[in-house]
Amino acid sequence: MLKYAIKRILQMIPLLIALSVIVFFLIRWIPGDPVSAMLGPGVPASNIEFERERLGLNDPIIVQYVRWVRDIFQGDLGKSIVSKKPVVYEISRRLPVTLTLAVGGTVISSVLGVILGVIAAMRQNRFLDNLIMSVSLLTVSMPSFFFALMLMLIFSVQLGWLPSIGLNSPAHAVMPLLALGSSGLGFMARTTRSAMLDVIRQDYIRTSRSRGIPEKIVIYSHALKNSMIPIITAIGLRFGGLLAGSAVTETVFSIPGMGKFLVDSVTKRDYPCLQAAILVLATIFIVVNTIVDLIYAAVDPRIRYE
Amino acid sequence: MIKVFLKRFAKKKLSVVAFFVLMFFIFIALFGPRLCKYDPLDQDLRNIYAGISREHWLGTDNLGRDTLTRLVYGARVSLGISFSGVLSGCMIGILLGVCAGYFGKWVDTVICRLIDVMLAFPGLLLAIVISAVLGNGVKNTALAVSIFSVPSIARMVRSVVLGIKNQEYIQACQIVGESNSRVIFTHVIPNAMSQIIVNTTLNLGSAILTASSLSFLGMGVQPPDPEWGTMLNNAMTVIRTSPIGVVMPGICITLVVLSFSLLGDGLRDALDPKLKNV
């Protein structure tokens, strides 16, 4: 297991290098000069040139890239053009918020989704199955911002039960969590259902049943355990989806997290922040995917030997 | 062949309904603007946030523009972005997927790494990154949707082609000396077609979600152009006083995405060769 883990962790390195190269060059493709954006309009050309020289933007691009990577390893992601504060500071304030919401949303959608998926698989093609699958399809098809706004319309505007914007108390987190959870719920339920249906047809399940093992044990400890691989994959994907989806949810509920930070950085053309936000979110996703792969190996020993 | 397909497709009632819902929206997108009394950009500042009335069936927005008219023109923009984006993305995705699956070796490695890197940006983040680089507007949103749909289609086509490549009929063609391009275009792609069609249909739905999310975040279609996501964003601030401006575009998006999913499911059941003899 340790050998497999080390191998899998080392495989992350080329992907992370590729990611850093892409993020670095993408930002330089964006039309418009970051220095003139930073200094604002009406600044003489000589000042812009001086600033470019000072920031090292006139150096060869490879030199800039190496310097950028070196700075990242020293915990320096540059300064925000808008707030003039270090990007690391901006991110450290926002990342915990988004991670909490993403983890919460993933937990809600995974637990409920797996339970609903198992129920649907057990009642295949009957009323409950059709109901669960219809609801899942609806949550998958509904844009998350529309669902979030409908929650807001019902629970804050009509009923007045929950506060609509900000994130100052646990009550504030209810709607964002519901919104984030719902988008994954349908996906998880569908994945679980089809994985369970595949497993239930296997011989060993029939054998267990014919041996008189109680149905509950057959379902939960034999069938569900063997459906875990696609389910874990789906959870990993969902977590990544929620990290990116936070852009939408945080915008709707005015939550100061990474998603809103990302959106604001794009609209305000704050390149250092944009670069850092993309890098951080994508890195977390790559790390989560690696963890998912390690969990596979722990759940299914066959994978380690392939 | 077509008869068998239609018969099997007709069994899925919901998919048939979805097909007609989509036809309706496509009809609206093509001909709707001719039926509209108002211009989607015409402002009527004395008549803002009007409720439902005979003149304005779905009320008006913050600048007194007719909501129904904007929805109709929005169908053209949203569906247009989705179709043009996904179809062009599909072409590139199929090309990459077929090359990776058919030629294997270093071609496969290069293309797979490319796909891996693109998919390292989870979900919407990829679309946001692309649109940040390209900029706003209808054309760039379609381009973002197009690039966004490339990696998933390429990966799907690759795995289908890997399955087809080792079939005996393909080997027979190669032994007879048919050129690679002939084998690919006359044997490989036609045999992968049913899965490509199903996935493209499902992708059309997710493309609408992506495009409207981008527009909602202010990175896609820009106001005053009517697009469903943009309209929702515009109406969001007044959700307390005039919720209809939020509800209607939201329902349109949901309905279209839902229909594409149901249609895709129906097509899969009707086209999937594994189910053919059941």
PDB file of N, CA and C in Angstrom, chain B residues 184-263:
ATOM      1  N   ILE B 184     -11.048   4.895 -40.657  1.00  0.00           N
ATOM      2  CA  ILE B 184     -11.619   5.746 -39.612  1.00  0.00           C
ATOM      3  C   ILE B 184     -12.980   6.299 -40.044  1.00  0.00           C
ATOM      4  N   PHE B 185     -13.028   6.853 -41.281  1.00  0.00           N
ATOM      5  CA  PHE B 185     -14.257   7.546 -41.662  1.00  0.00           C
ATOM      6  C   PHE B 185     -15.373   6.607 -42.111  1.00  0.00           C
ATOM      7  N   THR B 186     -15.026   5.443 -42.653  1.00  0.00           N
ATOM      8  CA  THR B 186     -16.118   4.573 -43.110  1.00  0.00           C
ATOM      9  C   THR B 186     -16.464   3.465 -42.128  1.00  0.00           C
ATOM     10  N   HIS B 187     -15.574   3.181 -41.168  1.00  0.00           N
ATOM     11  CA  HIS B 187     -15.888   2.088 -40.240  1.00  0.00           C
ATOM     12  C   HIS B 187     -15.904   2.516 -38.776  1.00  0.00           C
ATOM     13  N   VAL B 188     -14.830   3.191 -38.343  1.00  0.00           N
ATOM     14  CA  VAL B 188     -14.718   3.498 -36.914  1.00  0.00           C
ATOM     15  C   VAL B 188     -15.782   4.515 -36.478  1.00  0.00           C
ATOM     16  N   ILE B 189     -15.802   5.663 -37.143  1.00  0.00           N
ATOM     17  CA  ILE B 189     -16.730   6.720 -36.712  1.00  0.00           C
ATOM     18  C   ILE B 189     -18.195   6.285 -36.833  1.00  0.00           C
ATOM     19  N   PRO B 190     -18.609   5.668 -37.976  1.00  0.00           N
ATOM     20  CA  PRO B 190     -20.019   5.240 -38.034  1.00  0.00           C
ATOM     21  C   PRO B 190     -20.398   4.288 -36.894  1.00  0.00           C
ATOM     22  N   ASN B 191     -19.471   3.419 -36.503  1.00  0.00           N
ATOM     23  CA  ASN B 191     -19.790   2.489 -35.431  1.00  0.00           C
ATOM     24  C   ASN B 191     -19.816   3.142 -34.058  1.00  0.00           C
ATOM     25  N   ALA B 192     -19.141   4.290 -33.942  1.00  0.00           N
ATOM     26  CA  ALA B 192     -19.143   4.998 -32.663  1.00  0.00           C
ATOM     27  C   ALA B 192     -20.276   6.007 -32.617  1.00  0.00           C
ATOM     28  N   MET B 193     -20.978   6.151 -33.764  1.00  0.00           N
ATOM     29  CA  MET B 193     -21.929   7.251 -33.917  1.00  0.00           C
ATOM     30  C   MET B 193     -23.034   7.279 -32.864  1.00  0.00           C
ATOM     31  N   SER B 194     -23.587   6.090 -32.529  1.00  0.00           N
ATOM     32  CA  SER B 194     -24.734   6.134 -31.624  1.00  0.00           C
ATOM     33  C   SER B 194     -24.316   6.712 -30.269  1.00  0.00           C
ATOM     34  N   GLN B 195     -23.142   6.326 -29.787  1.00  0.00           N
ATOM     35  CA  GLN B 195     -22.694   6.880 -28.507  1.00  0.00           C
ATOM     36  C   GLN B 195     -22.350   8.351 -28.623  1.00  0.00           C
ATOM     37  N   ILE B 196     -21.820   8.734 -29.796  1.00  0.00           N
ATOM     38  CA  ILE B 196     -21.507  10.146 -29.998  1.00  0.00           C
ATOM     39  C   ILE B 196     -22.789  10.972 -29.976  1.00  0.00           C
ATOM     40  N   ILE B 197     -23.832  10.464 -30.646  1.00  0.00           N
ATOM     41  CA  ILE B 197     -25.105  11.201 -30.693  1.00  0.00           C
ATOM     42  C   ILE B 197     -25.683  11.358 -29.286  1.00  0.00           C
ATOM     43  N   VAL B 198     -25.693  10.258 -28.522  1.00  0.00           N
ATOM     44  CA  VAL B 198     -26.245  10.316 -27.169  1.00  0.00           C
ATOM     45  C   VAL B 198     -25.480  11.324 -26.319  1.00  0.00           C
ATOM     46  N   ASN B 199     -24.142  11.238 -26.367  1.00  0.00           N
ATOM     47  CA  ASN B 199     -23.353  12.139 -25.536  1.00  0.00           C
ATOM     48  C   ASN B 199     -23.458  13.590 -25.963  1.00  0.00           C
ATOM     49  N   THR B 200     -23.572  13.807 -27.275  1.00  0.00           N
ATOM     50  CA  THR B 200     -23.728  15.176 -27.746  1.00  0.00           C
ATOM     51  C   THR B 200     -25.033  15.763 -27.226  1.00  0.00           C
ATOM     52  N   THR B 201     -26.092  14.959 -27.257  1.00  0.00           N
ATOM     53  CA  THR B 201     -27.382  15.438 -26.766  1.00  0.00           C
ATOM     54  C   THR B 201     -27.282  15.817 -25.290  1.00  0.00           C
ATOM     55  N   LEU B 202     -26.642  14.936 -24.491  1.00  0.00           N
ATOM     56  CA  LEU B 202     -26.502  15.236 -23.067  1.00  0.00           C
ATOM     57  C   LEU B 202     -25.628  16.476 -22.871  1.00  0.00           C
ATOM     58  N   ASN B 203     -24.607  16.614 -23.746  1.00  0.00           N
ATOM     59  CA  ASN B 203     -23.731  17.777 -23.641  1.00  0.00           C
ATOM     60  C   ASN B 203     -24.436  19.081 -23.971  1.00  0.00           C
ATOM     61  N   LEU B 204     -25.429  19.023 -24.876  1.00  0.00           N
ATOM     62  CA  LEU B 204     -26.166  20.235 -25.228  1.00  0.00           C
ATOM     63  C   LEU B 204     -26.831  20.812 -23.992  1.00  0.00           C
ATOM     64  N   GLY B 205     -27.388  19.923 -23.153  1.00  0.00           N
ATOM     65  CA  GLY B 205     -28.009  20.376 -21.915  1.00  0.00           C
ATOM     66  C   GLY B 205     -26.999  21.009 -20.988  1.00  0.00           C
ATOM     67  N   SER B 206     -25.867  20.322 -20.763  1.00  0.00           N
ATOM     68  CA  SER B 206     -24.905  20.880 -19.816  1.00  0.00           C
ATOM     69  C   SER B 206     -24.283  22.154 -20.377  1.00  0.00           C
ATOM     70  N   ALA B 207     -24.246  22.279 -21.721  1.00  0.00           N
ATOM     71  CA  ALA B 207     -23.710  23.508 -22.306  1.00  0.00           C
ATOM     72  C   ALA B 207     -24.603  24.696 -21.970  1.00  0.00           C
ATOM     73  N   ILE B 208     -25.920  24.471 -21.968  1.00  0.00           N
ATOM     74  CA  ILE B 208     -26.838  25.570 -21.614  1.00  0.00           C
ATOM     75  C   ILE B 208     -26.602  25.976 -20.166  1.00  0.00           C
ATOM     76  N   LEU B 209     -26.417  24.968 -19.291  1.00  0.00           N
ATOM     77  CA  LEU B 209     -26.129  25.265 -17.889  1.00  0.00           C
ATOM     78  C   LEU B 209     -24.847  26.084 -17.764  1.00  0.00           C
ATOM     79  N   THR B 210     -23.805  25.643 -18.491  1.00  0.00           N
ATOM     80  CA  THR B 210     -22.521  26.336 -18.401  1.00  0.00           C
ATOM     81  C   THR B 210     -22.635  27.766 -18.910  1.00  0.00           C
ATOM     82  N   ALA B 211     -23.235  27.917 -20.096  1.00  0.00           N
ATOM     83  CA  ALA B 211     -23.327  29.250 -20.687  1.00  0.00           C
ATOM     84  C   ALA B 211     -24.149  30.182 -19.808  1.00  0.00           C
ATOM     85  N   SER B 212     -25.274  29.658 -19.261  1.00  0.00           N
ATOM     86  CA  SER B 212     -26.100  30.557 -18.458  1.00  0.00           C
ATOM     87  C   SER B 212     -25.428  30.853 -17.120  1.00  0.00           C
ATOM     88  N   SER B 213     -24.654  29.885 -16.576  1.00  0.00           N
ATOM     89  CA  SER B 213     -23.915  30.172 -15.346  1.00  0.00           C
ATOM     90  C   SER B 213     -22.884  31.265 -15.587  1.00  0.00           C
ATOM     91  N   LEU B 214     -22.158  31.159 -16.708  1.00  0.00           N
ATOM     92  CA  LEU B 214     -21.173  32.194 -17.029  1.00  0.00           C
ATOM     93  C   LEU B 214     -21.845  33.552 -17.156  1.00  0.00           C
ATOM     94  N   SER B 215     -22.970  33.587 -17.878  1.00  0.00           N
ATOM     95  CA  SER B 215     -23.668  34.862 -18.059  1.00  0.00           C
ATOM     96  C   SER B 215     -24.179  35.375 -16.732  1.00  0.00           C
ATOM     97  N   PHE B 216     -24.663  34.450 -15.897  1.00  0.00           N
ATOM     98  CA  PHE B 216     -25.161  34.851 -14.585  1.00  0.00           C
ATOM     99  C   PHE B 216     -24.045  35.506 -13.777  1.00  0.00           C
ATOM    100  N   LEU B 217     -22.814  34.982 -13.900  1.00  0.00           N
ATOM    101  CA  LEU B 217     -21.684  35.530 -13.151  1.00  0.00           C
ATOM    102  C   LEU B 217     -21.119  36.796 -13.794  1.00  0.00           C
ATOM    103  N   GLY B 218     -21.706  37.193 -14.927  1.00  0.00           N
ATOM    104  CA  GLY B 218     -21.235  38.405 -15.594  1.00  0.00           C
ATOM    105  C   GLY B 218     -20.044  38.159 -16.495  1.00  0.00           C
ATOM    106  N   MET B 219     -19.787  36.869 -16.835  1.00  0.00           N
ATOM    107  CA  MET B 219     -18.633  36.574 -17.680  1.00  0.00           C
ATOM    108  C   MET B 219     -19.035  36.054 -19.048  1.00  0.00           C
ATOM    109  N   GLY B 220     -20.337  35.972 -19.302  1.00  0.00           N
ATOM    110  CA  GLY B 220     -20.769  35.413 -20.583  1.00  0.00           C
ATOM    111  C   GLY B 220     -21.360  36.507 -21.437  1.00  0.00           C
ATOM    112  N   VAL B 221     -22.608  36.284 -21.840  1.00  0.00           N
ATOM    113  CA  VAL B 221     -23.315  37.272 -22.636  1.00  0.00           C
ATOM    114  C   VAL B 221     -23.557  38.511 -21.773  1.00  0.00           C
ATOM    115  N   GLN B 222     -23.261  39.680 -22.339  1.00  0.00           N
ATOM    116  CA  GLN B 222     -23.361  40.913 -21.563  1.00  0.00           C
ATOM    117  C   GLN B 222     -24.686  41.623 -21.804  1.00  0.00           C
ATOM    118  N   PRO B 223     -25.222  42.289 -20.770  1.00  0.00           N
ATOM    119  CA  PRO B 223     -26.395  43.110 -21.010  1.00  0.00           C
ATOM    120  C   PRO B 223     -26.028  44.217 -21.987  1.00  0.00           C
ATOM    121  N   PRO B 224     -26.952  44.724 -22.806  1.00  0.00           N
ATOM    122  CA  PRO B 224     -28.390  44.449 -22.779  1.00  0.00           C
ATOM    123  C   PRO B 224     -28.828  43.215 -23.562  1.00  0.00           C
ATOM    124  N   ASP B 225     -27.865  42.441 -24.149  1.00  0.00           N
ATOM    125  CA  ASP B 225     -28.282  41.264 -24.918  1.00  0.00           C
ATOM    126  C   ASP B 225     -29.122  40.330 -24.056  1.00  0.00           C
ATOM    127  N   PRO B 226     -30.266  39.846 -24.579  1.00  0.00           N
ATOM    128  CA  PRO B 226     -31.092  38.962 -23.771  1.00  0.00           C
ATOM    129  C   PRO B 226     -30.558  37.539 -23.798  1.00  0.00           C
ATOM    130  N   GLU B 227     -30.101  37.047 -22.641  1.00  0.00           N
ATOM    131  CA  GLU B 227     -29.749  35.636 -22.504  1.00  0.00           C
ATOM    132  C   GLU B 227     -30.345  35.246 -21.173  1.00  0.00           C
ATOM    133  N   TRP B 228     -30.764  33.972 -21.038  1.00  0.00           N
ATOM    134  CA  TRP B 228     -31.513  33.610 -19.845  1.00  0.00           C
ATOM    135  C   TRP B 228     -30.725  33.840 -18.548  1.00  0.00           C
ATOM    136  N   GLY B 229     -29.434  33.462 -18.552  1.00  0.00           N
ATOM    137  CA  GLY B 229     -28.612  33.658 -17.352  1.00  0.00           C
ATOM    138  C   GLY B 229     -28.425  35.133 -17.032  1.00  0.00           C
ATOM    139  N   THR B 230     -28.190  35.929 -18.078  1.00  0.00           N
ATOM    140  CA  THR B 230     -28.029  37.370 -17.900  1.00  0.00           C
ATOM    141  C   THR B 230     -29.310  37.990 -17.342  1.00  0.00           C
ATOM    142  N   MET B 231     -30.457  37.534 -17.869  1.00  0.00           N
ATOM    143  CA  MET B 231     -31.744  38.069 -17.403  1.00  0.00           C
ATOM    144  C   MET B 231     -31.946  37.755 -15.919  1.00  0.00           C
ATOM    145  N   LEU B 232     -31.581  36.534 -15.527  1.00  0.00           N
ATOM    146  CA  LEU B 232     -31.718  36.133 -14.129  1.00  0.00           C
ATOM    147  C   LEU B 232     -30.866  37.018 -13.229  1.00  0.00           C
ATOM    148  N   ASN B 233     -29.635  37.250 -13.661  1.00  0.00           N
ATOM    149  CA  ASN B 233     -28.734  38.087 -12.891  1.00  0.00           C
ATOM    150  C   ASN B 233     -29.328  39.490 -12.746  1.00  0.00           C
ATOM    151  N   ASN B 234     -29.860  40.004 -13.833  1.00  0.00           N
ATOM    152  CA  ASN B 234     -30.430  41.338 -13.857  1.00  0.00           C
ATOM    153  C   ASN B 234     -31.618  41.461 -12.897  1.00  0.00           C
ATOM    154  N   ALA B 235     -32.401  40.355 -12.794  1.00  0.00           N
ATOM    155  CA  ALA B 235     -33.620  40.407 -11.973  1.00  0.00           C
ATOM    156  C   ALA B 235     -33.355  40.023 -10.523  1.00  0.00           C
ATOM    157  N   MET B 236     -32.135  39.482 -10.253  1.00  0.00           N
ATOM    158  CA  MET B 236     -31.848  38.929  -8.928  1.00  0.00           C
ATOM    159  C   MET B 236     -31.997  39.957  -7.809  1.00  0.00           C
ATOM    160  N   THR B 237     -31.558  41.194  -8.077  1.00  0.00           N
ATOM    161  CA  THR B 237     -31.555  42.195  -7.015  1.00  0.00           C
ATOM    162  C   THR B 237     -32.969  42.594  -6.595  1.00  0.00           C
ATOM    163  N   VAL B 238     -33.951  42.375  -7.469  1.00  0.00           N
ATOM    164  CA  VAL B 238     -35.315  42.782  -7.120  1.00  0.00           C
ATOM    165  C   VAL B 238     -36.206  41.564  -6.881  1.00  0.00           C
ATOM    166  N   ILE B 239     -35.586  40.459  -6.429  1.00  0.00           N
ATOM    167  CA  ILE B 239     -36.336  39.218  -6.241  1.00  0.00           C
ATOM    168  C   ILE B 239     -37.471  39.404  -5.235  1.00  0.00           C
ATOM    169  N   ARG B 240     -37.301  40.365  -4.312  1.00  0.00           N
ATOM    170  CA  ARG B 240     -38.334  40.572  -3.311  1.00  0.00           C
ATOM    171  C   ARG B 240     -39.603  41.169  -3.910  1.00  0.00           C
ATOM    172  N   THR B 241     -39.400  42.142  -4.807  1.00  0.00           N
ATOM    173  CA  THR B 241     -40.571  42.846  -5.324  1.00  0.00           C
ATOM    174  C   THR B 241     -41.114  42.257  -6.614  1.00  0.00           C
ATOM    175  N   SER B 242     -40.234  41.778  -7.494  1.00  0.00           N
ATOM    176  CA  SER B 242     -40.785  41.213  -8.724  1.00  0.00           C
ATOM    177  C   SER B 242     -40.092  39.895  -9.075  1.00  0.00           C
ATOM    178  N   PRO B 243     -40.491  38.827  -8.369  1.00  0.00           N
ATOM    179  CA  PRO B 243     -39.839  37.525  -8.539  1.00  0.00           C
ATOM    180  C   PRO B 243     -40.019  36.913  -9.921  1.00  0.00           C
ATOM    181  N   ILE B 244     -41.008  37.361 -10.678  1.00  0.00           N
ATOM    182  CA  ILE B 244     -41.288  36.705 -11.955  1.00  0.00           C
ATOM    183  C   ILE B 244     -40.107  36.805 -12.929  1.00  0.00           C
ATOM    184  N   GLY B 245     -39.347  37.903 -12.805  1.00  0.00           N
ATOM    185  CA  GLY B 245     -38.178  38.087 -13.661  1.00  0.00           C
ATOM    186  C   GLY B 245     -37.100  37.048 -13.402  1.00  0.00           C
ATOM    187  N   VAL B 246     -37.092  36.479 -12.182  1.00  0.00           N
ATOM    188  CA  VAL B 246     -36.141  35.421 -11.852  1.00  0.00           C
ATOM    189  C   VAL B 246     -36.718  34.067 -12.231  1.00  0.00           C
ATOM    190  N   VAL B 247     -38.003  33.893 -11.930  1.00  0.00           N
ATOM    191  CA  VAL B 247     -38.621  32.577 -12.081  1.00  0.00           C
ATOM    192  C   VAL B 247     -38.689  32.142 -13.543  1.00  0.00           C
ATOM    193  N   MET B 248     -39.142  33.045 -14.433  1.00  0.00           N
ATOM    194  CA  MET B 248     -39.363  32.632 -15.822  1.00  0.00           C
ATOM    195  C   MET B 248     -38.099  32.174 -16.550  1.00  0.00           C
ATOM    196  N   PRO B 249     -37.003  32.977 -16.547  1.00  0.00           N
ATOM    197  CA  PRO B 249     -35.799  32.473 -17.228  1.00  0.00           C
ATOM    198  C   PRO B 249     -35.292  31.179 -16.589  1.00  0.00           C
ATOM    199  N   GLY B 250     -35.421  31.081 -15.254  1.00  0.00           N
ATOM    200  CA  GLY B 250     -34.979  29.870 -14.567  1.00  0.00           C
ATOM    201  C   GLY B 250     -35.739  28.648 -15.037  1.00  0.00           C
ATOM    202  N   ILE B 251     -37.056  28.807 -15.175  1.00  0.00           N
ATOM    203  CA  ILE B 251     -37.873  27.679 -15.639  1.00  0.00           C
ATOM    204  C   ILE B 251     -37.485  27.295 -17.067  1.00  0.00           C
ATOM    205  N   CYS B 252     -37.251  28.312 -17.913  1.00  0.00           N
ATOM    206  CA  CYS B 252     -36.855  28.016 -19.300  1.00  0.00           C
ATOM    207  C   CYS B 252     -35.565  27.200 -19.334  1.00  0.00           C
ATOM    208  N   ILE B 253     -34.555  27.639 -18.571  1.00  0.00           N
ATOM    209  CA  ILE B 253     -33.275  26.911 -18.564  1.00  0.00           C
ATOM    210  C   ILE B 253     -33.512  25.481 -18.092  1.00  0.00           C
ATOM    211  N   THR B 254     -34.220  25.338 -16.940  1.00  0.00           N
ATOM    212  CA  THR B 254     -34.437  24.011 -16.373  1.00  0.00           C
ATOM    213  C   THR B 254     -35.157  23.106 -17.361  1.00  0.00           C
ATOM    214  N   LEU B 255     -36.181  23.652 -18.003  1.00  0.00           N
ATOM    215  CA  LEU B 255     -36.984  22.854 -18.937  1.00  0.00           C
ATOM    216  C   LEU B 255     -36.147  22.360 -20.111  1.00  0.00           C
ATOM    217  N   VAL B 256     -35.326  23.251 -20.666  1.00  0.00           N
ATOM    218  CA  VAL B 256     -34.514  22.864 -21.822  1.00  0.00           C
ATOM    219  C   VAL B 256     -33.461  21.827 -21.412  1.00  0.00           C
ATOM    220  N   VAL B 257     -32.795  22.073 -20.268  1.00  0.00           N
ATOM    221  CA  VAL B 257     -31.754  21.136 -19.830  1.00  0.00           C
ATOM    222  C   VAL B 257     -32.370  19.767 -19.534  1.00  0.00           C
ATOM    223  N   LEU B 258     -33.505  19.801 -18.836  1.00  0.00           N
ATOM    224  CA  LEU B 258     -34.219  18.559 -18.500  1.00  0.00           C
ATOM    225  C   LEU B 258     -34.582  17.802 -19.775  1.00  0.00           C
ATOM    226  N   SER B 259     -35.078  18.539 -20.772  1.00  0.00           N
ATOM    227  CA  SER B 259     -35.493  17.887 -22.013  1.00  0.00           C
ATOM    228  C   SER B 259     -34.310  17.251 -22.733  1.00  0.00           C
ATOM    229  N   PHE B 260     -33.171  17.958 -22.749  1.00  0.00           N
ATOM    230  CA  PHE B 260     -31.991  17.371 -23.385  1.00  0.00           C
ATOM    231  C   PHE B 260     -31.578  16.087 -22.668  1.00  0.00           C
ATOM    232  N   SER B 261     -31.667  16.085 -21.310  1.00  0.00           N
ATOM    233  CA  SER B 261     -31.297  14.876 -20.567  1.00  0.00           C
ATOM    234  C   SER B 261     -32.236  13.731 -20.913  1.00  0.00           C
ATOM    235  N   LEU B 262     -33.541  14.005 -20.895  1.00  0.00           N
ATOM    236  CA  LEU B 262     -34.521  12.960 -21.180  1.00  0.00           C
ATOM    237  C   LEU B 262     -34.374  12.450 -22.611  1.00  0.00           C
ATOM    238  N   LEU B 263     -34.154  13.398 -23.555  1.00  0.00           N
ATOM    239  CA  LEU B 263     -33.971  13.001 -24.947  1.00  0.00           C
ATOM    240  C   LEU B 263     -32.732  12.109 -25.075  1.00  0.00           C
TER     241      LEU B 263
END
